[in-house]
PDB file of C-alpha atoms in Angstrom:
ATOM      1  CA  UNK A 947      71.747 151.491  13.329  1.00 50.00           C
ATOM      2  CA  UNK A 948      70.310 150.778  16.487  1.00 53.00           C
ATOM      3  CA  UNK A 949      67.654 147.790  16.213  1.00 57.00           C
ATOM      4  CA  UNK A 950      66.173 145.485  13.117  1.00 61.00           C
ATOM      5  CA  UNK A 951      62.687 144.974  14.315  1.00 65.00           C
ATOM      6  CA  UNK A 952      60.928 142.221  12.345  1.00 69.00           C
ATOM      7  CA  UNK A 953      57.332 141.037  13.689  1.00 70.00           C
ATOM      8  CA  UNK A 954      56.145 137.838  13.537  1.00 72.00           C
ATOM      9  CA  UNK A 955      52.779 135.766  14.655  1.00 76.00           C
ATOM     10  CA  UNK A 956      53.183 133.145  17.301  1.00 78.00           C
ATOM     11  CA  UNK A 957      50.118 130.912  17.314  1.00 83.00           C
ATOM     12  CA  UNK A 958      48.604 129.675  21.064  1.00 85.00           C
ATOM     13  CA  UNK A 959      49.934 126.252  19.899  1.00 86.00           C
ATOM     14  CA  UNK A 960      52.967 126.966  18.878  1.00 85.00           C
ATOM     15  CA  UNK A 961      53.695 129.185  22.200  1.00 85.00           C
ATOM     16  CA  UNK A 962      52.399 126.409  23.931  1.00 87.00           C
ATOM     17  CA  UNK A 963      54.846 123.899  22.656  1.00 86.00           C
ATOM     18  CA  UNK A 964      57.538 126.343  23.199  1.00 84.00           C
ATOM     19  CA  UNK A 965      56.723 126.586  26.749  1.00 84.00           C
ATOM     20  CA  UNK A 966      56.459 122.543  27.412  1.00 85.00           C
ATOM     21  CA  UNK A 967      59.881 122.308  24.972  1.00 82.00           C
ATOM     22  CA  UNK A 968      61.624 124.965  27.795  1.00 80.00           C
ATOM     23  CA  UNK A 969      59.902 123.479  30.516  1.00 80.00           C
ATOM     24  CA  UNK A 970      60.868 119.867  29.308  1.00 78.00           C
ATOM     25  CA  UNK A 971      64.707 120.769  28.877  1.00 69.00           C
ATOM     26  CA  UNK A 972      66.074 123.262  31.296  1.00 64.00           C
ATOM     27  CA  UNK A 973      69.128 125.349  30.226  1.00 66.00           C
ATOM     28  CA  UNK A 974      71.457 127.163  32.227  1.00 65.00           C
ATOM     29  CA  UNK A 975      70.933 130.321  30.074  1.00 64.00           C
ATOM     30  CA  UNK A 976      70.361 134.011  31.044  1.00 66.00           C
ATOM     31  CA  UNK A 977      67.089 135.616  30.676  1.00 71.00           C
ATOM     32  CA  UNK A 978      65.465 131.969  30.372  1.00 77.00           C
ATOM     33  CA  UNK A 979      63.103 132.176  33.141  1.00 81.00           C
ATOM     34  CA  UNK A 980      61.809 135.727  31.682  1.00 83.00           C
ATOM     35  CA  UNK A 981      61.234 134.409  28.440  1.00 82.00           C
ATOM     36  CA  UNK A 982      59.030 131.814  30.048  1.00 85.00           C
ATOM     37  CA  UNK A 983      56.892 134.216  31.731  1.00 87.00           C
ATOM     38  CA  UNK A 984      56.999 136.172  28.671  1.00 86.00           C
ATOM     39  CA  UNK A 985      55.179 133.024  26.987  1.00 87.00           C
ATOM     40  CA  UNK A 986      53.241 132.688  29.302  1.00 90.00           C
ATOM     41  CA  UNK A 987      51.849 135.808  29.659  1.00 88.00           C
ATOM     42  CA  UNK A 988      50.865 135.499  25.738  1.00 87.00           C
ATOM     43  CA  UNK A 989      49.206 131.808  26.727  1.00 90.00           C
ATOM     44  CA  UNK A 990      47.044 133.559  29.842  1.00 91.00           C
ATOM     45  CA  UNK A 991      46.178 136.683  27.571  1.00 88.00           C
ATOM     46  CA  UNK A 992      47.795 139.381  30.152  1.00 89.00           C
ATOM     47  CA  UNK A 993      50.463 140.028  27.173  1.00 82.00           C
ATOM     48  CA  UNK A 994      49.623 140.611  23.834  1.00 80.00           C
ATOM     49  CA  UNK A 995      53.357 140.953  22.392  1.00 80.00           C
ATOM     50  CA  UNK A 996      56.389 139.817  23.353  1.00 80.00           C
ATOM     51  CA  UNK A 997      59.475 141.549  21.958  1.00 76.00           C
ATOM     52  CA  UNK A 998      62.770 139.422  22.090  1.00 75.00           C
ATOM     53  CA  UNK A 999      66.202 141.237  21.524  1.00 70.00           C
ATOM     54  CA  UNK A1000      69.564 139.703  21.346  1.00 65.00           C
ATOM     55  CA  UNK A1001      71.999 141.343  23.973  1.00 57.00           C
ATOM     56  CA  UNK A1002      75.546 140.378  22.977  1.00 54.00           C
ATOM     57  CA  UNK A1003      78.497 142.101  21.881  1.00 49.00           C
ATOM     58  CA  UNK A1004      77.868 142.231  18.264  1.00 45.00           C
ATOM     59  CA  UNK A1005      75.926 144.747  16.561  1.00 49.00           C
ATOM     60  CA  UNK A1006      73.503 144.376  13.499  1.00 45.00           C
ATOM     61  CA  UNK A1007      76.352 146.148  10.820  1.00 46.00           C
ATOM     62  CA  UNK A1008      78.833 143.414  11.492  1.00 45.00           C
ATOM     63  CA  UNK A1009      76.478 140.862   9.791  1.00 48.00           C
ATOM     64  CA  UNK A1010      76.098 143.023   7.308  1.00 48.00           C
ATOM     65  CA  UNK A1011      78.053 142.794   3.654  1.00 57.00           C
ATOM     66  CA  UNK A1012      81.732 144.390   3.108  1.00 75.00           C
ATOM     67  CA  UNK A1013      79.784 146.266  -0.030  1.00 88.00           C
ATOM     68  CA  UNK A1014      76.487 146.698  -0.869  1.00 92.00           C
ATOM     69  CA  UNK A1015      75.822 147.672  -4.620  1.00 92.00           C
ATOM     70  CA  UNK A1016      72.288 148.522  -5.703  1.00 93.00           C
ATOM     71  CA  UNK A1017      72.179 150.179  -9.483  1.00 92.00           C
ATOM     72  CA  UNK A1018      74.606 153.481  -8.933  1.00 94.00           C
ATOM     73  CA  UNK A1019      74.655 153.253  -5.696  1.00 95.00           C
ATOM     74  CA  UNK A1020      77.148 152.002  -3.510  1.00 95.00           C
ATOM     75  CA  UNK A1021      76.905 151.135   0.478  1.00 95.00           C
ATOM     76  CA  UNK A1022      79.639 150.105   2.813  1.00 93.00           C
ATOM     77  CA  UNK A1023      78.286 149.359   6.154  1.00 90.00           C
ATOM     78  CA  UNK A1024      81.552 148.530   8.036  1.00 87.00           C
ATOM     79  CA  UNK A1025      82.665 152.148   6.722  1.00 90.00           C
ATOM     80  CA  UNK A1026      79.297 153.704   7.293  1.00 93.00           C
ATOM     81  CA  UNK A1027      79.990 155.233   3.814  1.00 95.00           C
ATOM     82  CA  UNK A1028      77.369 155.763   0.566  1.00 96.00           C
ATOM     83  CA  UNK A1029      78.213 156.586  -2.662  1.00 96.00           C
ATOM     84  CA  UNK A1030      76.477 157.471  -5.796  1.00 95.00           C
ATOM     85  CA  UNK A1031      78.296 157.527  -9.254  1.00 94.00           C
ATOM     86  CA  UNK A1032      81.390 156.770  -6.912  1.00 93.00           C
ATOM     87  CA  UNK A1033      80.766 159.987  -5.482  1.00 95.00           C
ATOM     88  CA  UNK A1034      80.661 160.245  -1.743  1.00 96.00           C
ATOM     89  CA  UNK A1035      77.169 161.378  -0.178  1.00 97.00           C
ATOM     90  CA  UNK A1036      77.457 163.079   2.587  1.00 96.00           C
ATOM     91  CA  UNK A1037      74.550 161.773   5.214  1.00 96.00           C
ATOM     92  CA  UNK A1038      73.600 162.617   8.459  1.00 95.00           C
ATOM     93  CA  UNK A1039      73.716 159.405  10.795  1.00 94.00           C
ATOM     94  CA  UNK A1040      69.880 159.331  11.142  1.00 94.00           C
ATOM     95  CA  UNK A1041      69.558 159.533   7.419  1.00 96.00           C
ATOM     96  CA  UNK A1042      72.442 156.658   7.207  1.00 96.00           C
ATOM     97  CA  UNK A1043      70.482 154.578   9.213  1.00 94.00           C
ATOM     98  CA  UNK A1044      67.264 154.759   7.905  1.00 95.00           C
ATOM     99  CA  UNK A1045      68.965 153.998   4.501  1.00 97.00           C
ATOM    100  CA  UNK A1046      70.590 150.539   5.853  1.00 94.00           C
ATOM    101  CA  UNK A1047      67.522 149.438   7.325  1.00 93.00           C
ATOM    102  CA  UNK A1048      65.535 150.157   4.295  1.00 95.00           C
ATOM    103  CA  UNK A1049      68.140 148.412   1.847  1.00 94.00           C
ATOM    104  CA  UNK A1050      68.682 145.177   4.478  1.00 91.00           C
ATOM    105  CA  UNK A1051      64.967 144.716   4.475  1.00 92.00           C
ATOM    106  CA  UNK A1052      64.654 145.405   0.529  1.00 93.00           C
ATOM    107  CA  UNK A1053      61.466 144.766  -0.987  1.00 92.00           C
ATOM    108  CA  UNK A1054      59.253 144.870   2.179  1.00 93.00           C
ATOM    109  CA  UNK A1055      56.787 147.160   2.788  1.00 94.00           C
ATOM    110  CA  UNK A1056      57.743 149.224   5.763  1.00 94.00           C
ATOM    111  CA  UNK A1057      55.725 151.257   8.016  1.00 91.00           C
ATOM    112  CA  UNK A1058      57.065 154.677   9.120  1.00 89.00           C
ATOM    113  CA  UNK A1059      56.415 153.205  12.668  1.00 87.00           C
ATOM    114  CA  UNK A1060      58.523 150.260  12.029  1.00 89.00           C
ATOM    115  CA  UNK A1061      61.479 152.613  10.232  1.00 90.00           C
ATOM    116  CA  UNK A1062      61.176 154.983  13.513  1.00 88.00           C
ATOM    117  CA  UNK A1063      61.207 152.284  16.214  1.00 85.00           C
ATOM    118  CA  UNK A1064      64.573 150.393  14.172  1.00 86.00           C
ATOM    119  CA  UNK A1065      66.284 154.148  14.068  1.00 87.00           C
ATOM    120  CA  UNK A1066      65.144 155.928  17.179  1.00 83.00           C
ATOM    121  CA  UNK A1067      65.080 154.295  20.749  1.00 69.00           C
ATOM    122  CA  UNK A1068      62.438 156.227  21.786  1.00 68.00           C
ATOM    123  CA  UNK A1069      58.580 155.109  21.702  1.00 69.00           C
ATOM    124  CA  UNK A1070      56.960 156.221  17.869  1.00 64.00           C
ATOM    125  CA  UNK A1071      54.817 159.035  18.445  1.00 67.00           C
ATOM    126  CA  UNK A1072      52.863 158.925  15.542  1.00 64.00           C
ATOM    127  CA  UNK A1073      55.082 161.772  13.704  1.00 63.00           C
ATOM    128  CA  UNK A1074      54.907 161.101  10.449  1.00 63.00           C
ATOM    129  CA  UNK A1075      56.085 164.108   9.156  1.00 77.00           C
ATOM    130  CA  UNK A1076      59.797 163.442  10.594  1.00 85.00           C
ATOM    131  CA  UNK A1077      60.331 160.365   9.188  1.00 90.00           C
ATOM    132  CA  UNK A1078      58.604 161.780   5.778  1.00 92.00           C
ATOM    133  CA  UNK A1079      61.558 164.863   5.985  1.00 94.00           C
ATOM    134  CA  UNK A1080      64.630 162.171   6.359  1.00 95.00           C
ATOM    135  CA  UNK A1081      62.866 160.639   3.475  1.00 96.00           C
ATOM    136  CA  UNK A1082      62.585 163.396   1.198  1.00 96.00           C
ATOM    137  CA  UNK A1083      65.798 164.799   2.011  1.00 97.00           C
ATOM    138  CA  UNK A1084      67.657 161.102   1.478  1.00 97.00           C
ATOM    139  CA  UNK A1085      66.019 161.201  -1.642  1.00 97.00           C
ATOM    140  CA  UNK A1086      67.594 164.849  -2.298  1.00 97.00           C
ATOM    141  CA  UNK A1087      71.185 162.934  -1.758  1.00 97.00           C
ATOM    142  CA  UNK A1088      70.722 159.534  -3.700  1.00 97.00           C
ATOM    143  CA  UNK A1089      68.099 159.645  -6.064  1.00 96.00           C
ATOM    144  CA  UNK A1090      68.813 160.660  -9.352  1.00 95.00           C
ATOM    145  CA  UNK A1091      65.370 162.739  -9.810  1.00 96.00           C
ATOM    146  CA  UNK A1092      63.871 163.060  -5.918  1.00 96.00           C
ATOM    147  CA  UNK A1093      60.570 164.059  -7.495  1.00 96.00           C
ATOM    148  CA  UNK A1094      60.659 160.267  -9.187  1.00 97.00           C
ATOM    149  CA  UNK A1095      62.466 157.747  -7.102  1.00 97.00           C
ATOM    150  CA  UNK A1096      63.872 154.676  -8.181  1.00 97.00           C
ATOM    151  CA  UNK A1097      65.466 153.617  -4.850  1.00 97.00           C
ATOM    152  CA  UNK A1098      63.208 154.465  -1.839  1.00 97.00           C
ATOM    153  CA  UNK A1099      59.724 154.109  -3.235  1.00 97.00           C
ATOM    154  CA  UNK A1100      56.467 155.632  -1.462  1.00 96.00           C
ATOM    155  CA  UNK A1101      53.992 153.060  -0.830  1.00 95.00           C
ATOM    156  CA  UNK A1102      50.766 155.389  -0.240  1.00 93.00           C
ATOM    157  CA  UNK A1103      49.017 154.815   2.855  1.00 90.00           C
ATOM    158  CA  UNK A1104      51.411 152.305   4.166  1.00 91.00           C
ATOM    159  CA  UNK A1105      55.064 153.973   4.090  1.00 93.00           C
ATOM    160  CA  UNK A1106      58.164 152.982   2.377  1.00 96.00           C
ATOM    161  CA  UNK A1107      60.278 150.206   0.641  1.00 96.00           C
ATOM    162  CA  UNK A1108      63.573 150.120  -1.236  1.00 97.00           C
ATOM    163  CA  UNK A1109      63.076 148.937  -4.678  1.00 95.00           C
ATOM    164  CA  UNK A1110      64.053 145.458  -5.185  1.00 92.00           C
ATOM    165  CA  UNK A1111      63.362 145.296  -9.203  1.00 92.00           C
ATOM    166  CA  UNK A1112      67.042 147.148  -9.690  1.00 87.00           C
TER     167      UNK A1112
END
């Protein structure tokens, strides 16, 4: 998986507090000045968002469980394997990444843009049909009845979520 993207609202008072703390206790950490500049940009209005990325050698998948079991679906993140009813399911790398992203954010409604940004390394091009095609293919491979899905649910007008009631 390329990225796990989360969104958080940062109030101006919280941003000011954080900036004060960073200035008061100088840290000998790489890119701290870039982080301070980003917060300052939020406060002065020159930025309307700030993206943070953890830059270390540990990938997101290394933090995953060894085995994820949901209903008849088993996901083995360290092996990038998926089983349905104990039978191997052949997924493309993108299908697997989408599935794992949905599972790791189980119950959360995710927009097509969030899914795209988490799985692809490029800007979202407002092409919903690409995500829809991948979801359709995934459903054919993991759903008992793809026309009445129980795992990957469509939230009309918004996007998708992985069912958290299973």
